[in-house]
Amino acid sequence: MTRIVYVNGRYLPYAEAGIHIEDRGFQFGDSVYEVCEIKDGALIDVTRHCARLQRSLGELSIPMPMTEAALRHVMKQVARRNRVHNGLVYLQVTRGQAPRDFLFPATAAEPGLVILARAIDPAKVAAKAGQGIAVRSTPDTRWARCDLKTVMLLPAALAKEKARQSGAQEAWFVDEMGYVTEGASSNAWIVRADGYVLTRPLDHRILGGVTRTTLLDVLKSLQVPVEQRGFTIAEAQSAKEAFVTSASATVMPVVSVDGHAIADGRPGALTVRLRKKFHELAEITPIERFLGPA
Ligand code: PMP
């Protein structure tokens, strides 16, 4: 349970925390975020998450709300104060509050910063990974800067909800040419019959997942051949294996696409191996000692 959150300079009880009604994140989606995994009392790949945050902010001309070192400190504090040993830390930076106007505020607003941490039961994630998930495809109706991790997540929320209603746990967006771009909240991968691992190359249509980058390191270390190119739903359905990657689920096997089972409908052997291997190459940053009751 989330007990304490960080909001604009203060650690507040979850139930009492709030942001201003004229925060631009709320009114315009003028805001970016990061989700970093917490595993066994450590932040996973925090350097890459901070680098992506800086890039998203830079592209939108939103200043960093504090130094990276201070940000890391607050992320750890929030994890500690909530006693989150396994789960995630979520942070959001908004352009700040100003009377509603499409134009940026004339005098630079203070960027807003919200950080919360949430525990996730590793046994539940392991059980889900043991089964694998179903995905449902949907046209990619998002904007042309999906490389930025903004909070404009309505198309992703709609797609995920539609997927859920059809019994799937993730949606895969498909572009006008029939190629999978990425998942609603994950990057998409398949393993071809010849053993090649395929994932779409980075461009403005997809988010450069931190888990994706680290997994490419893992694949290299295992000398697994990788081809960064798009694939169709038909290719995914006839693939040997399929999976998605995200900070909250690391490597999650996909066992069916649009109701069509992948291979024998069970998590693939390479996928399972990659899931096991992932944290050996990820960056581990201990949160250090846990405080007493917060
Ligand atoms: N693509 C999208 C659209 C996402 O929302 C996410 C997860 N936030 C990802 C990919 C995976 O990124 P990461 O591995 O950094 O969590």
PDB file of C-alpha atoms and ligand atoms in Angstrom:
ATOM      1  CA  MET A   1       0.000   0.000   0.000  1.00  0.00           C
ATOM      2  CA  THR A   2       1.272   3.465  -0.870  1.00  0.00           C
ATOM      3  CA  ARG A   3       1.519   5.503   2.322  1.00  0.00           C
ATOM      4  CA  ILE A   4       3.765   8.434   1.549  1.00  0.00           C
ATOM      5  CA  VAL A   5       4.185  10.347  -1.687  1.00  0.00           C
ATOM      6  CA  TYR A   6       6.529  13.130  -2.702  1.00  0.00           C
ATOM      7  CA  VAL A   7       4.757  16.160  -4.182  1.00  0.00           C
ATOM      8  CA  ASN A   8       6.572  19.373  -5.083  1.00  0.00           C
ATOM      9  CA  GLY A   9       9.107  19.355  -2.286  1.00  0.00           C
ATOM     10  CA  ARG A  10       7.142  17.583   0.443  1.00  0.00           C
ATOM     11  CA  TYR A  11       6.608  14.038   1.644  1.00  0.00           C
ATOM     12  CA  LEU A  12       2.876  13.756   2.263  1.00  0.00           C
ATOM     13  CA  PRO A  13       0.434  11.079   3.358  1.00  0.00           C
ATOM     14  CA  TYR A  14      -1.033   9.448   0.234  1.00  0.00           C
ATOM     15  CA  ALA A  15      -4.627  10.375   1.108  1.00  0.00           C
ATOM     16  CA  GLU A  16      -3.782  14.050   1.612  1.00  0.00           C
ATOM     17  CA  ALA A  17      -1.514  14.597  -1.375  1.00  0.00           C
ATOM     18  CA  GLY A  18      -2.754  16.582  -4.362  1.00  0.00           C
ATOM     19  CA  ILE A  19      -1.696  18.834  -7.213  1.00  0.00           C
ATOM     20  CA  HIS A  20      -3.031  22.221  -8.283  1.00  0.00           C
ATOM     21  CA  ILE A  21      -6.097  22.200 -10.586  1.00  0.00           C
ATOM     22  CA  GLU A  22      -4.189  24.344 -13.078  1.00  0.00           C
ATOM     23  CA  ASP A  23      -1.221  22.040 -13.326  1.00  0.00           C
ATOM     24  CA  ARG A  24      -0.421  21.764 -17.045  1.00  0.00           C
ATOM     25  CA  GLY A  25       0.012  18.014 -16.726  1.00  0.00           C
ATOM     26  CA  PHE A  26      -3.656  17.806 -15.744  1.00  0.00           C
ATOM     27  CA  GLN A  27      -4.954  20.281 -18.359  1.00  0.00           C
ATOM     28  CA  PHE A  28      -2.749  19.541 -21.376  1.00  0.00           C
ATOM     29  CA  GLY A  29      -0.930  16.293 -20.689  1.00  0.00           C
ATOM     30  CA  ASP A  30       2.100  18.618 -20.605  1.00  0.00           C
ATOM     31  CA  SER A  31       4.088  16.195 -18.528  1.00  0.00           C
ATOM     32  CA  VAL A  32       6.494  13.290 -18.730  1.00  0.00           C
ATOM     33  CA  TYR A  33       7.038  10.281 -16.494  1.00  0.00           C
ATOM     34  CA  GLU A  34       9.244   7.325 -15.679  1.00  0.00           C
ATOM     35  CA  VAL A  35       8.606   3.946 -14.100  1.00  0.00           C
ATOM     36  CA  CYS A  36      11.603   2.216 -12.548  1.00  0.00           C
ATOM     37  CA  GLU A  37      11.544  -1.330 -11.235  1.00  0.00           C
ATOM     38  CA  ILE A  38      12.430  -2.026  -7.603  1.00  0.00           C
ATOM     39  CA  LYS A  39      13.762  -5.526  -7.095  1.00  0.00           C
ATOM     40  CA  ASP A  40      15.090  -6.978  -3.853  1.00  0.00           C
ATOM     41  CA  GLY A  41      15.537  -3.520  -2.341  1.00  0.00           C
ATOM     42  CA  ALA A  42      17.320  -1.995  -5.331  1.00  0.00           C
ATOM     43  CA  LEU A  43      16.458   0.353  -8.182  1.00  0.00           C
ATOM     44  CA  ILE A  44      16.914  -1.328 -11.556  1.00  0.00           C
ATOM     45  CA  ASP A  45      18.539   0.597 -14.427  1.00  0.00           C
ATOM     46  CA  VAL A  46      18.033   3.967 -12.758  1.00  0.00           C
ATOM     47  CA  THR A  47      20.807   5.580 -14.844  1.00  0.00           C
ATOM     48  CA  ARG A  48      19.004   4.733 -18.080  1.00  0.00           C
ATOM     49  CA  HIS A  49      15.675   5.902 -16.658  1.00  0.00           C
ATOM     50  CA  CYS A  50      17.222   9.232 -15.622  1.00  0.00           C
ATOM     51  CA  ALA A  51      18.820   9.629 -19.056  1.00  0.00           C
ATOM     52  CA  ARG A  52      15.485   9.025 -20.790  1.00  0.00           C
ATOM     53  CA  LEU A  53      13.751  11.450 -18.421  1.00  0.00           C
ATOM     54  CA  GLN A  54      16.313  14.129 -19.264  1.00  0.00           C
ATOM     55  CA  ARG A  55      15.796  13.493 -22.967  1.00  0.00           C
ATOM     56  CA  SER A  56      11.962  13.647 -22.760  1.00  0.00           C
ATOM     57  CA  LEU A  57      12.165  16.865 -20.713  1.00  0.00           C
ATOM     58  CA  GLY A  58      14.747  18.396 -23.042  1.00  0.00           C
ATOM     59  CA  GLU A  59      12.621  17.727 -26.147  1.00  0.00           C
ATOM     60  CA  LEU A  60       9.698  19.526 -24.473  1.00  0.00           C
ATOM     61  CA  SER A  61      11.814  22.361 -22.988  1.00  0.00           C
ATOM     62  CA  ILE A  62      10.800  21.477 -19.436  1.00  0.00           C
ATOM     63  CA  PRO A  63      13.701  21.988 -17.000  1.00  0.00           C
ATOM     64  CA  MET A  64      14.804  19.168 -14.691  1.00  0.00           C
ATOM     65  CA  PRO A  65      12.995  19.822 -11.384  1.00  0.00           C
ATOM     66  CA  MET A  66      16.187  19.032  -9.440  1.00  0.00           C
ATOM     67  CA  THR A  67      19.594  17.540 -10.087  1.00  0.00           C
ATOM     68  CA  GLU A  68      19.768  13.898 -11.077  1.00  0.00           C
ATOM     69  CA  ALA A  69      21.511  13.084  -7.788  1.00  0.00           C
ATOM     70  CA  ALA A  70      18.705  14.729  -5.801  1.00  0.00           C
ATOM     71  CA  LEU A  71      16.101  12.934  -7.887  1.00  0.00           C
ATOM     72  CA  ARG A  72      17.712   9.577  -7.192  1.00  0.00           C
ATOM     73  CA  HIS A  73      17.766  10.440  -3.498  1.00  0.00           C
ATOM     74  CA  VAL A  74      14.031  11.237  -3.459  1.00  0.00           C
ATOM     75  CA  MET A  75      13.197   8.084  -5.436  1.00  0.00           C
ATOM     76  CA  LYS A  76      15.032   6.029  -2.817  1.00  0.00           C
ATOM     77  CA  GLN A  77      13.399   7.944   0.033  1.00  0.00           C
ATOM     78  CA  VAL A  78       9.924   7.311  -1.344  1.00  0.00           C
ATOM     79  CA  ALA A  79      10.703   3.602  -1.768  1.00  0.00           C
ATOM     80  CA  ARG A  80      12.072   3.453   1.781  1.00  0.00           C
ATOM     81  CA  ARG A  81       9.261   5.378   3.404  1.00  0.00           C
ATOM     82  CA  ASN A  82       6.776   2.998   1.819  1.00  0.00           C
ATOM     83  CA  ARG A  83       8.939  -0.025   2.612  1.00  0.00           C
ATOM     84  CA  VAL A  84       8.809  -1.137  -1.011  1.00  0.00           C
ATOM     85  CA  HIS A  85      11.275  -3.964  -1.484  1.00  0.00           C
ATOM     86  CA  ASN A  86       9.796  -5.220  -4.750  1.00  0.00           C
ATOM     87  CA  GLY A  87       7.606  -3.119  -6.998  1.00  0.00           C
ATOM     88  CA  LEU A  88       8.087   0.152  -8.788  1.00  0.00           C
ATOM     89  CA  VAL A  89       8.763   3.816  -8.351  1.00  0.00           C
ATOM     90  CA  TYR A  90       6.730   6.182 -10.522  1.00  0.00           C
ATOM     91  CA  LEU A  91       7.802   9.752 -11.114  1.00  0.00           C
ATOM     92  CA  GLN A  92       6.140  12.473 -13.089  1.00  0.00           C
ATOM     93  CA  VAL A  93       7.461  15.907 -14.031  1.00  0.00           C
ATOM     94  CA  THR A  94       4.982  18.491 -15.323  1.00  0.00           C
ATOM     95  CA  ARG A  95       5.635  21.901 -16.823  1.00  0.00           C
ATOM     96  CA  GLY A  96       4.043  23.232 -13.658  1.00  0.00           C
ATOM     97  CA  GLN A  97       1.022  25.325 -12.833  1.00  0.00           C
ATOM     98  CA  ALA A  98      -0.159  28.427 -14.684  1.00  0.00           C
ATOM     99  CA  PRO A  99      -3.544  29.949 -15.682  1.00  0.00           C
ATOM    100  CA  ARG A 100      -4.885  27.781 -18.503  1.00  0.00           C
ATOM    101  CA  ASP A 101      -3.355  28.826 -21.827  1.00  0.00           C
ATOM    102  CA  PHE A 102      -2.056  26.688 -24.670  1.00  0.00           C
ATOM    103  CA  LEU A 103       1.072  28.820 -24.840  1.00  0.00           C
ATOM    104  CA  PHE A 104       3.827  28.126 -22.354  1.00  0.00           C
ATOM    105  CA  PRO A 105       3.673  30.448 -19.320  1.00  0.00           C
ATOM    106  CA  ALA A 106       5.482  33.756 -19.988  1.00  0.00           C
ATOM    107  CA  THR A 107       7.422  33.552 -16.764  1.00  0.00           C
ATOM    108  CA  ALA A 108       8.758  30.050 -16.475  1.00  0.00           C
ATOM    109  CA  ALA A 109       6.664  27.989 -14.064  1.00  0.00           C
ATOM    110  CA  GLU A 110       8.376  25.784 -11.499  1.00  0.00           C
ATOM    111  CA  PRO A 111       8.211  22.246 -12.876  1.00  0.00           C
ATOM    112  CA  GLY A 112       5.998  20.000 -10.789  1.00  0.00           C
ATOM    113  CA  LEU A 113       7.333  16.714  -9.436  1.00  0.00           C
ATOM    114  CA  VAL A 114       5.357  13.786  -8.080  1.00  0.00           C
ATOM    115  CA  ILE A 115       6.977  10.518  -6.968  1.00  0.00           C
ATOM    116  CA  LEU A 116       5.274   7.460  -5.582  1.00  0.00           C
ATOM    117  CA  ALA A 117       6.316   3.885  -4.919  1.00  0.00           C
ATOM    118  CA  ARG A 118       4.183   0.798  -5.006  1.00  0.00           C
ATOM    119  CA  ALA A 119       4.830  -2.761  -3.909  1.00  0.00           C
ATOM    120  CA  ILE A 120       4.168  -5.596  -6.349  1.00  0.00           C
ATOM    121  CA  ASP A 121       4.140  -9.195  -5.165  1.00  0.00           C
ATOM    122  CA  PRO A 122       6.960 -10.943  -7.104  1.00  0.00           C
ATOM    123  CA  ALA A 123       5.118 -14.267  -6.752  1.00  0.00           C
ATOM    124  CA  LYS A 124       2.162 -12.833  -8.680  1.00  0.00           C
ATOM    125  CA  VAL A 125       4.392 -11.537 -11.492  1.00  0.00           C
ATOM    126  CA  ALA A 126       6.207 -14.899 -11.601  1.00  0.00           C
ATOM    127  CA  ALA A 127       2.874 -16.729 -11.849  1.00  0.00           C
ATOM    128  CA  LYS A 128       1.813 -14.461 -14.712  1.00  0.00           C
ATOM    129  CA  ALA A 129       5.136 -15.023 -16.478  1.00  0.00           C
ATOM    130  CA  GLY A 130       4.741 -18.773 -15.962  1.00  0.00           C
ATOM    131  CA  GLN A 131       1.470 -18.674 -17.886  1.00  0.00           C
ATOM    132  CA  GLY A 132       2.316 -15.998 -20.406  1.00  0.00           C
ATOM    133  CA  ILE A 133      -0.083 -13.341 -21.614  1.00  0.00           C
ATOM    134  CA  ALA A 134      -2.454 -12.898 -24.533  1.00  0.00           C
ATOM    135  CA  VAL A 135      -2.224  -9.796 -26.724  1.00  0.00           C
ATOM    136  CA  ARG A 136      -4.815  -8.141 -28.951  1.00  0.00           C
ATOM    137  CA  SER A 137      -3.865  -5.962 -31.912  1.00  0.00           C
ATOM    138  CA  THR A 138      -5.347  -2.532 -32.582  1.00  0.00           C
ATOM    139  CA  PRO A 139      -4.582   0.300 -35.042  1.00  0.00           C
ATOM    140  CA  ASP A 140      -1.929   2.701 -33.764  1.00  0.00           C
ATOM    141  CA  THR A 141      -3.856   5.947 -33.370  1.00  0.00           C
ATOM    142  CA  ARG A 142      -1.254   7.704 -31.220  1.00  0.00           C
ATOM    143  CA  TRP A 143       0.725  10.837 -32.062  1.00  0.00           C
ATOM    144  CA  ALA A 144       4.023  11.070 -33.949  1.00  0.00           C
ATOM    145  CA  ARG A 145       6.312  11.481 -30.916  1.00  0.00           C
ATOM    146  CA  CYS A 146       5.837   8.188 -29.126  1.00  0.00           C
ATOM    147  CA  ASP A 147       9.587   8.278 -28.418  1.00  0.00           C
ATOM    148  CA  LEU A 148       8.791  10.766 -25.634  1.00  0.00           C
ATOM    149  CA  LYS A 149       7.459   9.284 -22.423  1.00  0.00           C
ATOM    150  CA  THR A 150       4.569  11.715 -21.975  1.00  0.00           C
ATOM    151  CA  VAL A 151       1.464  11.160 -19.861  1.00  0.00           C
ATOM    152  CA  MET A 152      -0.760  11.431 -22.952  1.00  0.00           C
ATOM    153  CA  LEU A 153      -1.784   7.843 -22.456  1.00  0.00           C
ATOM    154  CA  LEU A 154      -5.437   7.882 -23.518  1.00  0.00           C
ATOM    155  CA  PRO A 155      -4.973   5.772 -26.697  1.00  0.00           C
ATOM    156  CA  ALA A 156      -2.933   3.294 -24.651  1.00  0.00           C
ATOM    157  CA  ALA A 157      -5.585   3.153 -21.908  1.00  0.00           C
ATOM    158  CA  LEU A 158      -8.366   2.638 -24.490  1.00  0.00           C
ATOM    159  CA  ALA A 159      -6.377  -0.079 -26.275  1.00  0.00           C
ATOM    160  CA  LYS A 160      -5.561  -1.902 -23.046  1.00  0.00           C
ATOM    161  CA  GLU A 161      -9.162  -1.761 -21.897  1.00  0.00           C
ATOM    162  CA  LYS A 162     -10.342  -3.144 -25.260  1.00  0.00           C
ATOM    163  CA  ALA A 163      -7.731  -5.900 -24.968  1.00  0.00           C
ATOM    164  CA  ARG A 164      -8.942  -6.744 -21.481  1.00  0.00           C
ATOM    165  CA  GLN A 165     -12.537  -6.990 -22.671  1.00  0.00           C
ATOM    166  CA  SER A 166     -11.437  -9.609 -25.184  1.00  0.00           C
ATOM    167  CA  GLY A 167      -9.545 -11.588 -22.540  1.00  0.00           C
ATOM    168  CA  ALA A 168      -6.052 -10.272 -23.383  1.00  0.00           C
ATOM    169  CA  GLN A 169      -3.590  -8.567 -21.020  1.00  0.00           C
ATOM    170  CA  GLU A 170      -1.778  -6.297 -23.475  1.00  0.00           C
ATOM    171  CA  ALA A 171      -2.560  -4.508 -26.739  1.00  0.00           C
ATOM    172  CA  TRP A 172      -0.179  -4.345 -29.698  1.00  0.00           C
ATOM    173  CA  PHE A 173      -0.416  -1.236 -31.839  1.00  0.00           C
ATOM    174  CA  VAL A 174      -0.193  -1.805 -35.602  1.00  0.00           C
ATOM    175  CA  ASP A 175       0.873   0.951 -38.055  1.00  0.00           C
ATOM    176  CA  GLU A 176      -0.679   1.801 -41.461  1.00  0.00           C
ATOM    177  CA  MET A 177       1.681  -0.669 -43.187  1.00  0.00           C
ATOM    178  CA  GLY A 178       0.561  -3.562 -40.991  1.00  0.00           C
ATOM    179  CA  TYR A 179       3.669  -3.629 -38.775  1.00  0.00           C
ATOM    180  CA  VAL A 180       3.504  -3.867 -35.002  1.00  0.00           C
ATOM    181  CA  THR A 181       4.860  -0.681 -33.446  1.00  0.00           C
ATOM    182  CA  GLU A 182       4.833  -1.645 -29.755  1.00  0.00           C
ATOM    183  CA  GLY A 183       2.587  -2.631 -26.870  1.00  0.00           C
ATOM    184  CA  ALA A 184       0.307  -0.175 -25.076  1.00  0.00           C
ATOM    185  CA  SER A 185       2.829  -0.142 -22.221  1.00  0.00           C
ATOM    186  CA  SER A 186       5.657  -2.370 -23.464  1.00  0.00           C
ATOM    187  CA  ASN A 187       7.964  -3.082 -26.400  1.00  0.00           C
ATOM    188  CA  ALA A 188       7.085  -6.023 -28.648  1.00  0.00           C
ATOM    189  CA  TRP A 189       9.410  -8.853 -29.699  1.00  0.00           C
ATOM    190  CA  ILE A 190       9.242 -12.181 -31.534  1.00  0.00           C
ATOM    191  CA  VAL A 191      11.656 -15.070 -31.956  1.00  0.00           C
ATOM    192  CA  ARG A 192      11.659 -16.318 -35.559  1.00  0.00           C
ATOM    193  CA  ALA A 193      11.852 -20.003 -36.478  1.00  0.00           C
ATOM    194  CA  ASP A 194      15.551 -19.526 -37.443  1.00  0.00           C
ATOM    195  CA  GLY A 195      16.350 -18.277 -33.923  1.00  0.00           C
ATOM    196  CA  TYR A 196      16.607 -14.558 -34.776  1.00  0.00           C
ATOM    197  CA  VAL A 197      15.053 -12.180 -32.274  1.00  0.00           C
ATOM    198  CA  LEU A 198      13.087  -9.378 -33.952  1.00  0.00           C
ATOM    199  CA  THR A 199      12.066  -6.028 -32.545  1.00  0.00           C
ATOM    200  CA  ARG A 200      11.234  -2.770 -34.249  1.00  0.00           C
ATOM    201  CA  PRO A 201      14.114  -0.286 -34.584  1.00  0.00           C
ATOM    202  CA  LEU A 202      13.898   2.951 -32.619  1.00  0.00           C
ATOM    203  CA  ASP A 203      12.189   5.890 -34.278  1.00  0.00           C
ATOM    204  CA  HIS A 204       9.478   8.400 -33.354  1.00  0.00           C
ATOM    205  CA  ARG A 205       6.784   5.704 -33.459  1.00  0.00           C
ATOM    206  CA  ILE A 206       7.923   3.820 -30.350  1.00  0.00           C
ATOM    207  CA  LEU A 207       9.293   4.457 -26.898  1.00  0.00           C
ATOM    208  CA  GLY A 208      12.933   3.483 -26.472  1.00  0.00           C
ATOM    209  CA  GLY A 209      12.274   1.117 -23.579  1.00  0.00           C
ATOM    210  CA  VAL A 210      14.956   0.920 -20.908  1.00  0.00           C
ATOM    211  CA  THR A 211      14.199  -2.788 -20.598  1.00  0.00           C
ATOM    212  CA  ARG A 212      14.562  -3.059 -24.390  1.00  0.00           C
ATOM    213  CA  THR A 213      18.060  -1.522 -24.237  1.00  0.00           C
ATOM    214  CA  THR A 214      19.201  -3.759 -21.394  1.00  0.00           C
ATOM    215  CA  LEU A 215      17.715  -6.818 -23.075  1.00  0.00           C
ATOM    216  CA  LEU A 216      19.691  -6.041 -26.240  1.00  0.00           C
ATOM    217  CA  ASP A 217      22.810  -6.164 -24.002  1.00  0.00           C
ATOM    218  CA  VAL A 218      21.660  -9.529 -22.633  1.00  0.00           C
ATOM    219  CA  LEU A 219      21.039 -10.907 -26.142  1.00  0.00           C
ATOM    220  CA  LYS A 220      24.486  -9.747 -27.220  1.00  0.00           C
ATOM    221  CA  SER A 221      26.109 -11.407 -24.218  1.00  0.00           C
ATOM    222  CA  LEU A 222      24.329 -14.650 -25.081  1.00  0.00           C
ATOM    223  CA  GLN A 223      25.299 -14.253 -28.753  1.00  0.00           C
ATOM    224  CA  VAL A 224      21.673 -14.528 -29.821  1.00  0.00           C
ATOM    225  CA  PRO A 225      21.226 -12.997 -33.301  1.00  0.00           C
ATOM    226  CA  VAL A 226      18.983  -9.921 -33.349  1.00  0.00           C
ATOM    227  CA  GLU A 227      17.360  -8.152 -36.255  1.00  0.00           C
ATOM    228  CA  GLN A 228      15.890  -4.756 -35.514  1.00  0.00           C
ATOM    229  CA  ARG A 229      12.997  -4.615 -37.947  1.00  0.00           C
ATOM    230  CA  GLY A 230       9.245  -4.427 -37.761  1.00  0.00           C
ATOM    231  CA  PHE A 231       7.086  -7.552 -37.949  1.00  0.00           C
ATOM    232  CA  THR A 232       3.440  -8.140 -38.836  1.00  0.00           C
ATOM    233  CA  ILE A 233       0.723  -9.814 -36.777  1.00  0.00           C
ATOM    234  CA  ALA A 234       0.878 -12.800 -39.168  1.00  0.00           C
ATOM    235  CA  GLU A 235       4.640 -13.108 -38.544  1.00  0.00           C
ATOM    236  CA  ALA A 236       4.043 -12.964 -34.799  1.00  0.00           C
ATOM    237  CA  GLN A 237       1.364 -15.633 -34.996  1.00  0.00           C
ATOM    238  CA  SER A 238       3.700 -17.995 -36.845  1.00  0.00           C
ATOM    239  CA  ALA A 239       6.743 -17.133 -34.688  1.00  0.00           C
ATOM    240  CA  LYS A 240       8.526 -19.588 -32.429  1.00  0.00           C
ATOM    241  CA  GLU A 241       8.163 -17.301 -29.411  1.00  0.00           C
ATOM    242  CA  ALA A 242       6.921 -13.835 -28.561  1.00  0.00           C
ATOM    243  CA  PHE A 243       7.306 -11.553 -25.564  1.00  0.00           C
ATOM    244  CA  VAL A 244       7.018  -7.982 -24.356  1.00  0.00           C
ATOM    245  CA  THR A 245       9.402  -5.920 -22.243  1.00  0.00           C
ATOM    246  CA  SER A 246       8.738  -3.193 -19.687  1.00  0.00           C
ATOM    247  CA  ALA A 247      10.255  -2.046 -16.412  1.00  0.00           C
ATOM    248  CA  SER A 248       7.296  -3.349 -14.422  1.00  0.00           C
ATOM    249  CA  ALA A 249       7.213  -6.822 -16.004  1.00  0.00           C
ATOM    250  CA  THR A 250      10.792  -7.128 -17.402  1.00  0.00           C
ATOM    251  CA  VAL A 251      10.486  -9.967 -19.966  1.00  0.00           C
ATOM    252  CA  MET A 252       6.892 -11.226 -20.179  1.00  0.00           C
ATOM    253  CA  PRO A 253       6.087 -14.175 -22.457  1.00  0.00           C
ATOM    254  CA  VAL A 254       3.289 -13.719 -25.000  1.00  0.00           C
ATOM    255  CA  VAL A 255       1.446 -16.953 -25.734  1.00  0.00           C
ATOM    256  CA  SER A 256      -1.268 -15.784 -28.104  1.00  0.00           C
ATOM    257  CA  VAL A 257      -1.905 -12.935 -30.543  1.00  0.00           C
ATOM    258  CA  ASP A 258      -5.491 -12.137 -31.554  1.00  0.00           C
ATOM    259  CA  GLY A 259      -6.615 -15.499 -30.230  1.00  0.00           C
ATOM    260  CA  HIS A 260      -4.001 -17.427 -32.234  1.00  0.00           C
ATOM    261  CA  ALA A 261      -1.607 -19.489 -30.075  1.00  0.00           C
ATOM    262  CA  ILE A 262       2.136 -18.905 -30.542  1.00  0.00           C
ATOM    263  CA  ALA A 263       3.779 -22.314 -31.134  1.00  0.00           C
ATOM    264  CA  ASP A 264       2.409 -24.658 -28.422  1.00  0.00           C
ATOM    265  CA  GLY A 265       0.772 -21.788 -26.515  1.00  0.00           C
ATOM    266  CA  ARG A 266       3.312 -21.859 -23.684  1.00  0.00           C
ATOM    267  CA  PRO A 267       6.131 -19.431 -22.809  1.00  0.00           C
ATOM    268  CA  GLY A 268       9.094 -20.046 -25.129  1.00  0.00           C
ATOM    269  CA  ALA A 269      12.424 -21.463 -23.916  1.00  0.00           C
ATOM    270  CA  LEU A 270      14.518 -18.440 -24.971  1.00  0.00           C
ATOM    271  CA  THR A 271      11.990 -16.036 -23.433  1.00  0.00           C
ATOM    272  CA  VAL A 272      12.170 -17.871 -20.111  1.00  0.00           C
ATOM    273  CA  ARG A 273      15.984 -17.809 -20.287  1.00  0.00           C
ATOM    274  CA  LEU A 274      16.053 -14.090 -21.047  1.00  0.00           C
ATOM    275  CA  ARG A 275      13.714 -13.393 -18.146  1.00  0.00           C
ATOM    276  CA  LYS A 276      16.063 -15.267 -15.780  1.00  0.00           C
ATOM    277  CA  LYS A 277      19.175 -13.624 -17.171  1.00  0.00           C
ATOM    278  CA  PHE A 278      17.853 -10.060 -17.295  1.00  0.00           C
ATOM    279  CA  HIS A 279      18.918  -8.848 -13.845  1.00  0.00           C
ATOM    280  CA  GLU A 280      22.434 -10.203 -14.259  1.00  0.00           C
ATOM    281  CA  LEU A 281      23.123  -7.443 -16.771  1.00  0.00           C
ATOM    282  CA  ALA A 282      20.785  -4.725 -15.494  1.00  0.00           C
ATOM    283  CA  GLU A 283      22.217  -1.953 -13.310  1.00  0.00           C
ATOM    284  CA  ILE A 284      21.425  -2.598  -9.629  1.00  0.00           C
ATOM    285  CA  THR A 285      21.365   0.412  -7.281  1.00  0.00           C
ATOM    286  CA  PRO A 286      20.632  -0.582  -3.675  1.00  0.00           C
ATOM    287  CA  ILE A 287      18.081   1.575  -1.870  1.00  0.00           C
ATOM    288  CA  GLU A 288      20.047   0.861   1.312  1.00  0.00           C
ATOM    289  CA  ARG A 289      18.635   0.347   4.740  1.00  0.00           C
ATOM    290  CA  PHE A 290      14.909   0.560   5.212  1.00  0.00           C
ATOM    291  CA  LEU A 291      13.729   3.176   7.693  1.00  0.00           C
ATOM    292  CA  GLY A 292      11.511   2.351  10.631  1.00  0.00           C
ATOM    293  CA  PRO A 293       7.812   3.149  10.493  1.00  0.00           C
ATOM    294  CA  ALA A 294       7.326   6.187   8.250  1.00  0.00           C
TER     295      ALA A 294
HETATM  296  N1  PMP B   1       6.474   1.351 -24.828  1.00  0.00           N
HETATM  297  C1  PMP B   1       5.498   2.002 -24.164  1.00  0.00           C
HETATM  298  C2  PMP B   1       4.437   2.700 -24.937  1.00  0.00           C
HETATM  299  C3  PMP B   1       5.506   2.024 -22.757  1.00  0.00           C
HETATM  300  O1  PMP B   1       4.549   2.679 -22.091  1.00  0.00           O
HETATM  301  C4  PMP B   1       6.516   1.317 -22.055  1.00  0.00           C
HETATM  302  C5  PMP B   1       6.532   1.261 -20.557  1.00  0.00           C
HETATM  303  N2  PMP B   1       6.470   2.472 -19.946  1.00  0.00           N
HETATM  304  C6  PMP B   1       7.504   0.665 -22.798  1.00  0.00           C
HETATM  305  C7  PMP B   1       7.457   0.703 -24.173  1.00  0.00           C
HETATM  306  C8  PMP B   1       8.627  -0.063 -22.108  1.00  0.00           C
HETATM  307  O2  PMP B   1       9.547   0.852 -21.594  1.00  0.00           O
HETATM  308  P1  PMP B   1      10.456   0.477 -20.325  1.00  0.00           P
HETATM  309  O3  PMP B   1      11.151  -0.779 -20.672  1.00  0.00           O
HETATM  310  O4  PMP B   1      11.360   1.620 -20.179  1.00  0.00           O
HETATM  311  O5  PMP B   1       9.504   0.313 -19.183  1.00  0.00           O
END
